[in-house]
CSV table of C-alpha atoms and ligand atoms in Angstrom, one decimal:
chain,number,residue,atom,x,y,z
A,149,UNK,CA,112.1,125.8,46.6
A,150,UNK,CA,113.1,122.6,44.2
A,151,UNK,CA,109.3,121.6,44.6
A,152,UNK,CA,108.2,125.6,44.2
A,153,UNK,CA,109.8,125.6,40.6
A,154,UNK,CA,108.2,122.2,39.8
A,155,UNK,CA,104.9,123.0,40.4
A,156,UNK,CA,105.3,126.3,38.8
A,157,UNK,CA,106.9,124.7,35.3
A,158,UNK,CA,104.0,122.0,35.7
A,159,UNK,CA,101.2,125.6,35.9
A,160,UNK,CA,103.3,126.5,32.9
A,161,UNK,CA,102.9,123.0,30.7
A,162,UNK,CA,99.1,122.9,31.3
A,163,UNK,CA,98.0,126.7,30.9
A,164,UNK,CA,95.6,127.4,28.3
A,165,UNK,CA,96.1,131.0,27.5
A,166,UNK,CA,93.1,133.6,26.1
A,167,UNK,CA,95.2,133.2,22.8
A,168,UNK,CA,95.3,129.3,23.0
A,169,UNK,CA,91.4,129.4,23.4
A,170,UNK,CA,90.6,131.6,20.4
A,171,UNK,CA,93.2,129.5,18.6
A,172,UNK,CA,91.4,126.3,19.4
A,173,UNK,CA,87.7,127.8,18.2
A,174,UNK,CA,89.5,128.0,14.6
A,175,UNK,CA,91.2,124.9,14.6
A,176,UNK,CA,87.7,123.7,16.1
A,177,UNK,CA,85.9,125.7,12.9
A,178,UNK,CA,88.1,124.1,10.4
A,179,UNK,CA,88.0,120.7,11.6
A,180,UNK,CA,84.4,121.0,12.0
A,181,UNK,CA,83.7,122.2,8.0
A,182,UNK,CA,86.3,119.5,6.9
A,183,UNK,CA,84.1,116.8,9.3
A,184,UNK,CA,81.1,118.1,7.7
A,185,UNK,CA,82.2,117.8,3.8
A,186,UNK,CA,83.4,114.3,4.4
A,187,UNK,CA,87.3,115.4,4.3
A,188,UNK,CA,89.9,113.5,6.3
A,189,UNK,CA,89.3,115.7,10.1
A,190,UNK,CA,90.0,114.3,12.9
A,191,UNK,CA,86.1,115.3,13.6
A,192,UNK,CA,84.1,113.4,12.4
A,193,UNK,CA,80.9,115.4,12.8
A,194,UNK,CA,78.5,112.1,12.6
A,195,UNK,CA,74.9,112.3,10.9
A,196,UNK,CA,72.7,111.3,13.7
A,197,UNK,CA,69.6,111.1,11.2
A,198,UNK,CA,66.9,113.0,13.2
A,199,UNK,CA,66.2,116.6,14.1
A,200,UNK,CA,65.5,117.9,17.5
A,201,UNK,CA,62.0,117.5,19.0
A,202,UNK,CA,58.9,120.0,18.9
A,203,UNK,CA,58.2,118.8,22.7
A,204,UNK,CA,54.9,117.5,21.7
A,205,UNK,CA,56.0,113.6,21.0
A,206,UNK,CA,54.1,111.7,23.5
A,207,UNK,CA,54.3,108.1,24.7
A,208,UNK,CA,56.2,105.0,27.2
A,209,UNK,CA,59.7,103.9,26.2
A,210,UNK,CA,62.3,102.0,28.2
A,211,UNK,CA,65.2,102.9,27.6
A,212,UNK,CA,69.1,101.3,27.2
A,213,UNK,CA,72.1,103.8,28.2
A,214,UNK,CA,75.5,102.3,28.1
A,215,UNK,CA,77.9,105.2,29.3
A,216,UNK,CA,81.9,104.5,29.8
A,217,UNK,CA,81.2,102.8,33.5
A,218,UNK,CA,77.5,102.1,33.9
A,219,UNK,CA,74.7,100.7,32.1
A,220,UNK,CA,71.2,102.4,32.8
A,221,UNK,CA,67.9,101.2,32.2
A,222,UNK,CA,65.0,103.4,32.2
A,223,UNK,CA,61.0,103.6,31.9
A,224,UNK,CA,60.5,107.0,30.3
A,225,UNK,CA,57.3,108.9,29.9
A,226,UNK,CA,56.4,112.0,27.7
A,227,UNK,CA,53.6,113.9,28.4
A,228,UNK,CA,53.9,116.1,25.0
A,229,UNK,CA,53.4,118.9,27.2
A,230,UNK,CA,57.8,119.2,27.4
A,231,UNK,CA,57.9,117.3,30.1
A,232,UNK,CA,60.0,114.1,30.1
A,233,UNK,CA,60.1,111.8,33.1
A,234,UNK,CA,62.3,109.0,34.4
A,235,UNK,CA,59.0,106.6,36.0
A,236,UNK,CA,62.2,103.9,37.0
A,237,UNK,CA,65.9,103.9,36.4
A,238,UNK,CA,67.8,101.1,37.6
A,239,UNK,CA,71.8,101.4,37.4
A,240,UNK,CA,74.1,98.7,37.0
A,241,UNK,CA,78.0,99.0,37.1
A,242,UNK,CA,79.6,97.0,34.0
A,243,UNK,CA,82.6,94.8,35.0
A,244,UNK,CA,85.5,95.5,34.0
A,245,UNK,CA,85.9,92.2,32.2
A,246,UNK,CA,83.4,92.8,30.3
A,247,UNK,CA,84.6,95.7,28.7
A,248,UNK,CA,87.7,93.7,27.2
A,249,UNK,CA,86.0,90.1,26.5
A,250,UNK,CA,84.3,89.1,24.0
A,251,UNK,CA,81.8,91.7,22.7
A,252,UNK,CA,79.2,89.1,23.1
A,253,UNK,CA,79.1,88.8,26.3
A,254,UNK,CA,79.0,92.6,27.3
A,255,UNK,CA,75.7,92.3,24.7
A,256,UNK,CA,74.4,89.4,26.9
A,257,UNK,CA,75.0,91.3,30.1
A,258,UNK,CA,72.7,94.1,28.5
A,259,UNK,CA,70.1,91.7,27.6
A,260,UNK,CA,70.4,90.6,30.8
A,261,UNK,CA,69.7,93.6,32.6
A,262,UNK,CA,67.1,94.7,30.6
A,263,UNK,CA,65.3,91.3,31.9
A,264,UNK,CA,66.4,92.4,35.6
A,265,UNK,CA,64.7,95.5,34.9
A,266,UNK,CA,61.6,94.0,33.5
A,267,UNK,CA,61.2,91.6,36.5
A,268,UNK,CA,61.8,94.1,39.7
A,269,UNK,CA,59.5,96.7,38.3
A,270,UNK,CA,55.7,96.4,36.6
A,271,UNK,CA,56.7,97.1,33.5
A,272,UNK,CA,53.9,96.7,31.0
A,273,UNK,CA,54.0,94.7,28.2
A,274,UNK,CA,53.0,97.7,25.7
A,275,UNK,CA,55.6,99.7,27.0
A,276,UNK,CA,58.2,96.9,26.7
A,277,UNK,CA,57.9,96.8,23.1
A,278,UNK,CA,60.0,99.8,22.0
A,279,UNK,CA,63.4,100.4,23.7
A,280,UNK,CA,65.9,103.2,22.4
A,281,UNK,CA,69.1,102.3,22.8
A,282,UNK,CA,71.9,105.2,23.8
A,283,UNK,CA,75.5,103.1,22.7
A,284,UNK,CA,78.1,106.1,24.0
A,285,UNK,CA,80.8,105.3,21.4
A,286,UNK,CA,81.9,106.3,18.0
A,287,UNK,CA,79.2,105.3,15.8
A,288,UNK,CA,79.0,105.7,12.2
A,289,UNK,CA,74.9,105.7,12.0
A,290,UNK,CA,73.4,104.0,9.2
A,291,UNK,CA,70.3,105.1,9.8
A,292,UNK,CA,68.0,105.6,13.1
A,293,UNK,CA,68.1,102.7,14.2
A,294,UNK,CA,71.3,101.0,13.0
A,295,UNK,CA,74.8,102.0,12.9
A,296,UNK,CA,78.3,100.3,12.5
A,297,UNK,CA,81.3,101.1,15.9
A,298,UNK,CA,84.1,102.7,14.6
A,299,UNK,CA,86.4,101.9,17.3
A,300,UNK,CA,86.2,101.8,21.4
A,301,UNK,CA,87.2,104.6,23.4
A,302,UNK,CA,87.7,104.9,27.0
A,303,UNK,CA,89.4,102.0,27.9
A,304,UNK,CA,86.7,99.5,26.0
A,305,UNK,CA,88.2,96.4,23.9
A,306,UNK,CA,85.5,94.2,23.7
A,307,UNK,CA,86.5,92.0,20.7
A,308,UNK,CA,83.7,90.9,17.8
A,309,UNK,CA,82.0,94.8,17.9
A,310,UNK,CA,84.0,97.3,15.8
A,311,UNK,CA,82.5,97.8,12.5
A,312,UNK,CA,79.8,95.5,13.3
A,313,UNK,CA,76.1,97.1,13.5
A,314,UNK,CA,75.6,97.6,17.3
A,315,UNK,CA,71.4,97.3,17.2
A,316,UNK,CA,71.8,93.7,15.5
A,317,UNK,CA,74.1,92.6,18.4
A,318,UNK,CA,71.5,94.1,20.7
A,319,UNK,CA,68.6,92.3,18.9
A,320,UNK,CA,70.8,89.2,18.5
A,321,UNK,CA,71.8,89.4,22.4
A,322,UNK,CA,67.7,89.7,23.4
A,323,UNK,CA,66.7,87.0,21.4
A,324,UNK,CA,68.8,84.9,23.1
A,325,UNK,CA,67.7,86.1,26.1
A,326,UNK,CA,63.8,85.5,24.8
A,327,UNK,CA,63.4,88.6,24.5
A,328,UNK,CA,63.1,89.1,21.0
A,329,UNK,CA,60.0,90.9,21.1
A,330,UNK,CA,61.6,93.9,22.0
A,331,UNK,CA,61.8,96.3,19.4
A,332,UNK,CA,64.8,98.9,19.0
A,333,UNK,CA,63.5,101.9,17.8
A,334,UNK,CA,66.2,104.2,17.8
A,335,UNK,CA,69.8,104.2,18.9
A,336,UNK,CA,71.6,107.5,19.9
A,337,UNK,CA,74.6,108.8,21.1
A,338,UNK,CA,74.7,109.9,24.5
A,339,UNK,CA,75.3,113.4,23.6
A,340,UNK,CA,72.5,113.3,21.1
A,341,UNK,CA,69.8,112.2,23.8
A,342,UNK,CA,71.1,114.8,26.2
A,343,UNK,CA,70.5,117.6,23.5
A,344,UNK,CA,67.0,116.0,22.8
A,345,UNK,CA,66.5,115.8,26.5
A,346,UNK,CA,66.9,119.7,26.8
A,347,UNK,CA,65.6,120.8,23.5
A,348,UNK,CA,62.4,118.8,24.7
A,349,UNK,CA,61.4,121.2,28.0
A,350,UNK,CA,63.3,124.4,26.1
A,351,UNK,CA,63.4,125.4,22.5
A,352,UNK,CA,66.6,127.5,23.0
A,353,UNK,CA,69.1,124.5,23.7
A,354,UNK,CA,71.2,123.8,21.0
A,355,UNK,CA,73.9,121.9,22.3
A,356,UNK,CA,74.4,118.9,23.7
A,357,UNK,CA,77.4,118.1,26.0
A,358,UNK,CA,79.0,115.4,28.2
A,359,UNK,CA,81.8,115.9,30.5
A,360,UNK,CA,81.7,112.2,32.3
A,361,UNK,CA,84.0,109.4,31.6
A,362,UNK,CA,84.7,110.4,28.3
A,363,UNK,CA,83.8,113.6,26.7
A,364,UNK,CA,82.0,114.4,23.2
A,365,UNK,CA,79.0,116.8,22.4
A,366,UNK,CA,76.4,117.7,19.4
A,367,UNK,CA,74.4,120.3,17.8
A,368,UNK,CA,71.7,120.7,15.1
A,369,UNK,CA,73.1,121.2,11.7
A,370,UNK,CA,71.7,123.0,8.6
A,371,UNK,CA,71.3,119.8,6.2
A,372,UNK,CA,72.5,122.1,3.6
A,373,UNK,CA,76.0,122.7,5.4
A,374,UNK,CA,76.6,119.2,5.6
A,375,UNK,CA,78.1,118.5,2.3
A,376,UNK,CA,78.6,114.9,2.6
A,377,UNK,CA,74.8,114.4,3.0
A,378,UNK,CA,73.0,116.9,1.3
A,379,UNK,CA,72.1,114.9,-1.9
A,380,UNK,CA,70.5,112.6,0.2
A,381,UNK,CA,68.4,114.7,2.4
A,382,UNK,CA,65.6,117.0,2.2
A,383,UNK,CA,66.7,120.9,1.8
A,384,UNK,CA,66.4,124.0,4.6
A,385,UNK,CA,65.7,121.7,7.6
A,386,UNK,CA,68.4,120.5,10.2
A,387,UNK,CA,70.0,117.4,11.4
A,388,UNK,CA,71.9,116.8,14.5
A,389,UNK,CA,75.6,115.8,14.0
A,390,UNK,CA,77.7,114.4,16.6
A,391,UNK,CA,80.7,115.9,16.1
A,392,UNK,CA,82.9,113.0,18.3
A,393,UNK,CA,85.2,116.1,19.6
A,394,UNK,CA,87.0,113.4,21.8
A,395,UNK,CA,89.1,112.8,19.0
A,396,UNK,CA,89.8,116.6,18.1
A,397,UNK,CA,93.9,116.4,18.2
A,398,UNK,CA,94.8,120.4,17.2
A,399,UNK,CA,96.0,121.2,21.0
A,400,UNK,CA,99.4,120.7,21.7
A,401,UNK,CA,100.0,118.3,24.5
A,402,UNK,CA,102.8,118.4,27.1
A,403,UNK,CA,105.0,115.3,28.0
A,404,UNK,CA,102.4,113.9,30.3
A,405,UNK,CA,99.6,113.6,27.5
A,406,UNK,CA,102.3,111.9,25.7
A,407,UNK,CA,102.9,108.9,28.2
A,408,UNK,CA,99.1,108.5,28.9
A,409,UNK,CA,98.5,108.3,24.9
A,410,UNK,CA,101.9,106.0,24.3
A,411,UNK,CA,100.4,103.6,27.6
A,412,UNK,CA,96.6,103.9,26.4
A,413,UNK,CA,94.6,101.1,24.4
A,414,UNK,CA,94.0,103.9,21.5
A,415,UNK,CA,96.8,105.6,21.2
A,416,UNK,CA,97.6,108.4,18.8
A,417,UNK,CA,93.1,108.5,19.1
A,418,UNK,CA,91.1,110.7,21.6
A,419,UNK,CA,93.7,113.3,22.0
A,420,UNK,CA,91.0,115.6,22.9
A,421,UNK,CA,89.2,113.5,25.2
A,422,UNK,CA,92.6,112.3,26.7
A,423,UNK,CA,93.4,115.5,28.3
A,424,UNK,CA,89.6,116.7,29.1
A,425,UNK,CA,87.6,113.6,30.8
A,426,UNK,CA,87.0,112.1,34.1
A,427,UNK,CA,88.7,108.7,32.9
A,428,UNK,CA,91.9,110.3,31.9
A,429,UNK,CA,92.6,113.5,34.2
A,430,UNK,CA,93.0,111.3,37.4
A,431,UNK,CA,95.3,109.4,35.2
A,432,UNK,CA,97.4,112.2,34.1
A,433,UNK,CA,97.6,113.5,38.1
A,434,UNK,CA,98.9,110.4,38.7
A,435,UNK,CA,101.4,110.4,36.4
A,436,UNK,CA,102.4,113.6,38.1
A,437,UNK,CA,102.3,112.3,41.6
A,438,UNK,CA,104.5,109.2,40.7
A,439,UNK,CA,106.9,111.6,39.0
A,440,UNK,CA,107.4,114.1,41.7
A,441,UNK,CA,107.8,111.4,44.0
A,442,UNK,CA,110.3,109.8,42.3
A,443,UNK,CA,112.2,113.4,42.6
A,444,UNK,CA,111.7,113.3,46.5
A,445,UNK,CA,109.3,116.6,46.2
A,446,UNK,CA,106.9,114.2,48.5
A,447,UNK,CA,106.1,111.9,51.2
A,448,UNK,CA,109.6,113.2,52.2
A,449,UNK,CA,111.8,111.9,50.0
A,450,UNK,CA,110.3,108.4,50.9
A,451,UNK,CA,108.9,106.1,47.8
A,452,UNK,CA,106.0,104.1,47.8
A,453,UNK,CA,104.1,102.0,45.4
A,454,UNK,CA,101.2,103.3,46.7
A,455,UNK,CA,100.3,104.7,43.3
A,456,UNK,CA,102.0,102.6,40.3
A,457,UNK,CA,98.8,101.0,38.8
A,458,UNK,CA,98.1,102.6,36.3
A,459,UNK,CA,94.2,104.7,36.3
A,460,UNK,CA,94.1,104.1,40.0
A,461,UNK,CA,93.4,107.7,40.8
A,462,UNK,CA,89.8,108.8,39.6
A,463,UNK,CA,88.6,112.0,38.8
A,464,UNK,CA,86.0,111.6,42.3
A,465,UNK,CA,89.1,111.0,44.3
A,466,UNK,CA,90.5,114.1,42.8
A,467,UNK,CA,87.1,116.2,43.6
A,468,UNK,CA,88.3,115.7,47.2
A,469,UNK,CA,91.1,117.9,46.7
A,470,UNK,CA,88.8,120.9,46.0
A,471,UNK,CA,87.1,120.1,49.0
A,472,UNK,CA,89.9,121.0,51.0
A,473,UNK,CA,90.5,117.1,51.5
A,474,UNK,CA,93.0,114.7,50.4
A,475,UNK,CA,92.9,111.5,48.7
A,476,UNK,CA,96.2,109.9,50.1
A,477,UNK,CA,94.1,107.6,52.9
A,478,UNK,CA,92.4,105.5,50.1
A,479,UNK,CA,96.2,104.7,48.8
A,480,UNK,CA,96.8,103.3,52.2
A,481,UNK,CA,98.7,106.7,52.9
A,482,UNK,CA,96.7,108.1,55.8
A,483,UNK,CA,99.7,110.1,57.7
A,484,UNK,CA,100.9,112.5,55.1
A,485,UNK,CA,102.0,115.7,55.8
A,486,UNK,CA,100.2,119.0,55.1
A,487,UNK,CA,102.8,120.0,52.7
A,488,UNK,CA,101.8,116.9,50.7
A,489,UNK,CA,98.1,117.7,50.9
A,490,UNK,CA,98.6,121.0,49.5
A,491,UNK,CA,100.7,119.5,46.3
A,492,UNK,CA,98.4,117.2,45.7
A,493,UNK,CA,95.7,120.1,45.8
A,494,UNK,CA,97.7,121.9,43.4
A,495,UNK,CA,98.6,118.7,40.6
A,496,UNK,CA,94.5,118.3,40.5
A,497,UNK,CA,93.3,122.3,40.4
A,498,UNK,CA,95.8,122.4,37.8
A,499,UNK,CA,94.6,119.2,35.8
A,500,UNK,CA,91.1,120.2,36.1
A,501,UNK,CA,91.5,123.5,35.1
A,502,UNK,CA,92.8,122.9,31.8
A,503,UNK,CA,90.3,120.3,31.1
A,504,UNK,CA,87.6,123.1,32.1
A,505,UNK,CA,89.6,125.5,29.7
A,506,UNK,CA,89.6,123.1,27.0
A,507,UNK,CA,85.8,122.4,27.7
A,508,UNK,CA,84.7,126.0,27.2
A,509,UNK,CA,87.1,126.6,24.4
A,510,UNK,CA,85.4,123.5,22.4
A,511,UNK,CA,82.0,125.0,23.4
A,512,UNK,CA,82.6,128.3,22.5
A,513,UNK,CA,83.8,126.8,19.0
A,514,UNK,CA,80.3,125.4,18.6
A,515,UNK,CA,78.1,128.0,20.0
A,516,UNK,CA,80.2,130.5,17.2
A,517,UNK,CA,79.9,128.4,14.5
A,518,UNK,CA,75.9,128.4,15.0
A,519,UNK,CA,76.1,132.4,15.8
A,520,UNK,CA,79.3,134.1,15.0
A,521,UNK,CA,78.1,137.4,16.8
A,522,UNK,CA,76.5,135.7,19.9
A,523,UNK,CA,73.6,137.2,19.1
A,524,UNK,CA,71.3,134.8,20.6
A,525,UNK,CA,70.9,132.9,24.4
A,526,UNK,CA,72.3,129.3,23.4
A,527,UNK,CA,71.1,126.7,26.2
A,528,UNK,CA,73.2,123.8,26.6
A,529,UNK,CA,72.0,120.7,28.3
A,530,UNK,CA,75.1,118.8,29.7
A,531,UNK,CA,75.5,115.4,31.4
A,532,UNK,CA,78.4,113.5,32.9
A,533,UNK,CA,80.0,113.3,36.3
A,534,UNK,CA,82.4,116.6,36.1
A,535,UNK,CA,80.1,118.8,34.9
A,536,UNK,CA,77.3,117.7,37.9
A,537,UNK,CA,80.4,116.8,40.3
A,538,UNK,CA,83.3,118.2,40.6
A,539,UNK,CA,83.7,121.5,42.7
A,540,UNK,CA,84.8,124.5,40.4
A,541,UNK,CA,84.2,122.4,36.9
A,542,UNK,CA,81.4,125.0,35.4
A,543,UNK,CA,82.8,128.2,37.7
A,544,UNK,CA,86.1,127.8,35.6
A,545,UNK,CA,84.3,127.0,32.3
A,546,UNK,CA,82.7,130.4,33.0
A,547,UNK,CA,85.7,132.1,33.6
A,548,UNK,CA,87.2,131.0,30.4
A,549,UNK,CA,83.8,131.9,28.1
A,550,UNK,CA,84.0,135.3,30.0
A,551,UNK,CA,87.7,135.8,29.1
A,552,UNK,CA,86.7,135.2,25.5
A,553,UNK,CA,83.4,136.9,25.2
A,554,UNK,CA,82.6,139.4,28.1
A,555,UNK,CA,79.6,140.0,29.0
A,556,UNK,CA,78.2,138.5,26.3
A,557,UNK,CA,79.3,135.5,27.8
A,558,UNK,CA,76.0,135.5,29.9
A,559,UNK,CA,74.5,134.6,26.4
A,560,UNK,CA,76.2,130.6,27.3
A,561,UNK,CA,74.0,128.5,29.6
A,562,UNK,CA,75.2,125.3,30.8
A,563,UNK,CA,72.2,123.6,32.2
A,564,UNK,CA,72.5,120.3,33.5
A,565,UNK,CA,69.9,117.5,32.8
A,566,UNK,CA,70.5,114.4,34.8
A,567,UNK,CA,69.9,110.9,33.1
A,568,UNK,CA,69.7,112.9,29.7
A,569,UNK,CA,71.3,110.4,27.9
A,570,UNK,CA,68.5,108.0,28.2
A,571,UNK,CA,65.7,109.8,28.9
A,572,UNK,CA,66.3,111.9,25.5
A,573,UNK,CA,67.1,109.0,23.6
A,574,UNK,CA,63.2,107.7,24.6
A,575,UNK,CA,62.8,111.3,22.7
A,576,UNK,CA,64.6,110.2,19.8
A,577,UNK,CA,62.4,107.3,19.5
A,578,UNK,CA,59.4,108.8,19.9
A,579,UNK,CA,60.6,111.7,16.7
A,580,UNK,CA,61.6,108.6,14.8
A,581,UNK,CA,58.4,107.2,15.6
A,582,UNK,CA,56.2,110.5,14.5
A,583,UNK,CA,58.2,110.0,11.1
A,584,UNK,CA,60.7,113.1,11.7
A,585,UNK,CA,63.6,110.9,11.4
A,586,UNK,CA,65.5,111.5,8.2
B,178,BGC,C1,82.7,108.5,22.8
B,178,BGC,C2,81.5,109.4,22.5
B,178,BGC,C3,80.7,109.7,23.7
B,178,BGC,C4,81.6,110.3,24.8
B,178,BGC,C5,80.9,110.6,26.1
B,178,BGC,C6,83.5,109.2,23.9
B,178,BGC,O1,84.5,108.3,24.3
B,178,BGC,O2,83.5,108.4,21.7
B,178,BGC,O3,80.6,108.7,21.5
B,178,BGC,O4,79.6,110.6,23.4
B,178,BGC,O5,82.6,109.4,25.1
B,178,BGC,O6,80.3,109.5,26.7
């Protein structure tokens, strides 16, 4: 019963209501105009100096996609016919100590596999000359192809990078890897290569999402609308903005979201992100689990270590859950009871679903800002491991957009594009290259 009314209250602290969504789309609208006048929001609703593409840019590009946990490396090709291809991709996991060292190294280390790249396949030296480079944090974008970190996010602390130009610690990093002869011709956000990515095979996409490690998403602006550039840019034609939604911080967290954010290397930042992404929702179930076991709702009554590091569950081990599975053998628990399988079940659906919530809410807030009365089919190319991965993640995303918009709600595709991130920024390059950037 006592473990009854604590799941129940714990339903309670993470519902997101029909009236909490439509709340969220104004905050979300107001934010979003403040972002784009250059007022204090915490969106910051980014110039990412180049429109979307026609479809017709042609040419070879490798490509350099450093996510939240992997670094890819890619040899794209564009046949100008909307068809984009991944020729190689090569994936390498970054360690963990690089994330927090000196930022020099984690440069090095891309450098480095750039080279590795280079060496296992036959890339030729023409295509080797221009690489696009997708940097998946905060970026205040100078132009194309330069642009100064405002601060790390999801879990980073590499020291020597924030509000240092990232593609001169690139080029600085390949020269001293000889490699200087490479080129960077554009550097993108990941969001901003997934939306070039599906804008390239389908002119109605316009939105770009990620729901991976860390969450964030972009959209073609009217230059006009965007205050704090117009003087600068030509008139009537559009820019994308990455909006940097991780940080959005008008949804009221519960006491869990408070001790993640106090514990976290940014607190007070990434509110949004905090309570949406893969990184932090196994981080907030554990909190959970290592609460309700300290009240003797599990394992029991018995108490076990088994989960006190901190960001030792994952959003995957989560995903079991929905399968019907458990996660408690890979904490060195392997003979828990039924009872405790089913709680554990519940903490994640519950987790997840809010994140969903909170995903379609956000979306909605960007498709109605483009087209208050959903006129139009939006297509949204999304990327990231709980959009592709986790069981339920877009079904409940649905359900919330339906709550909110009926039928009409049919009007919202999510469309996943797989390696997006880098094979759109190859895009980017090649728009920069045909002289579309701004
Ligand atoms: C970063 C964004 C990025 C997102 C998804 C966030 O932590 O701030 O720039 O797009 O993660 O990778």
């Amino acid at each position: 019963m006592e473990t009854e009314r604590f799941l129940s209250r714990l339903a309670e602290d993470f519902r997101i209501s029909l009236p909490d969504l439509r709340g969220l789309i104004g905050h979300f609208h107001r934010e979003m105009a403040r972002g784009l006048a250059g007022e204090e929001s915490s969106l910051k609703m980014i110039p990412a100096f180049v429109g979307r593409p026609t479809g017709k840019e042609k040419g070879d590009f490798l490509a350099l996609d450093l996510g939240g946990t992997n670094l890819r490396v890619l040899a794209v090709g564009l046949n100008g016919n909307g068809n984009a291809s991944a020729d190689a991709v090569e994936r390498f996991v970054i360690p963990p100590a690089l994330m927090s060292g000196a930022g020099q190294k984690l440069f090095d280390f891309m450098a480095d596999c750039v080279k590795i790249f280079g060496q296992n396949h036959a890339i030729s030296a023409r295509r080797f000359q221009d690489i696009a480079f997708t940097f998946s944090f905060p970026v205040e974008q100078l132009a194309i192809a330069s642009g100064r970190l405002n601060g790390w996010t999801k879990g980073f602390t590499a020291t020597g990078v924030v509000g240092c130009d990232v593609v001169r610690l690139l080029c600085n990093a390949l020269e001293r890897k000889d490699l200087g002869f490479i080129h960077v011709a554009a550097l993108t956000n990941d969001t901003v290569g997934t939306l070039a990515a599906g804008s390239y095979a389908d002119p109605a996409c316009d939105m770009g999402v990620i729901l991976g490690t860390g969450t964030n998403a972009c959209y073609p602006e009217k230059i006009p609308r965007i205050h704090k550039i117009s003087e600068l840019a030509p008139a009537g034609d559009e820019m994308i903005i990455n909006m940097e939604w991780g940080n959005f911080d008008k949804v009221a967290g519960n006491r869990y979201d408070q001790l993640l954010d106090d514990a976290s290397s940014n607190p007070g930042r990434q509110r949004f992100e905090k309570m949406v992404s893969g990184m932090y929702i196994g981080e907030l179930a554990r909190i959970i689990l290592v609460e309700m076991m300290a009240q003797g709702h599990l394992f029991q009554g018995a108490k076990s270590l088994a989960f006190a590091e901190a960001y030792s569950l994952t959003a995957k081990q989560m995903a079991l859950t929905a399968r019907g599975g458990d996660f408690f053998a890979d904490f060195g628990l392997a003979d828990c009871s039924a009872a405790d399988s089913k709680i554990a079940g519940e903490i994640c659906r519950i987790v997840s679903r809010r994140s969903a919530r909170l995903a379609a809410a956000a979306i909605a807030a960007v498709v109605s800002w483009r087209d208050a009365a959903l006129d139009g089919r939006h297509v949204i190319a999304g990327d990231g491991s709980l959009l592709e991965k986790y069981p339920g993640f877009q079904e409940a995303m649905q359900e919330a957009l339906r709550e909110l918009y009926g039928e009409q709600a049919a009007r919202i595709i999510i469309q996943p594009v797989h390696d997006g991130s880098g094979i759109g920024a190859a895009i980017i390059a090649a728009v920069a290259g045909s002289g579309q950037a701004k």
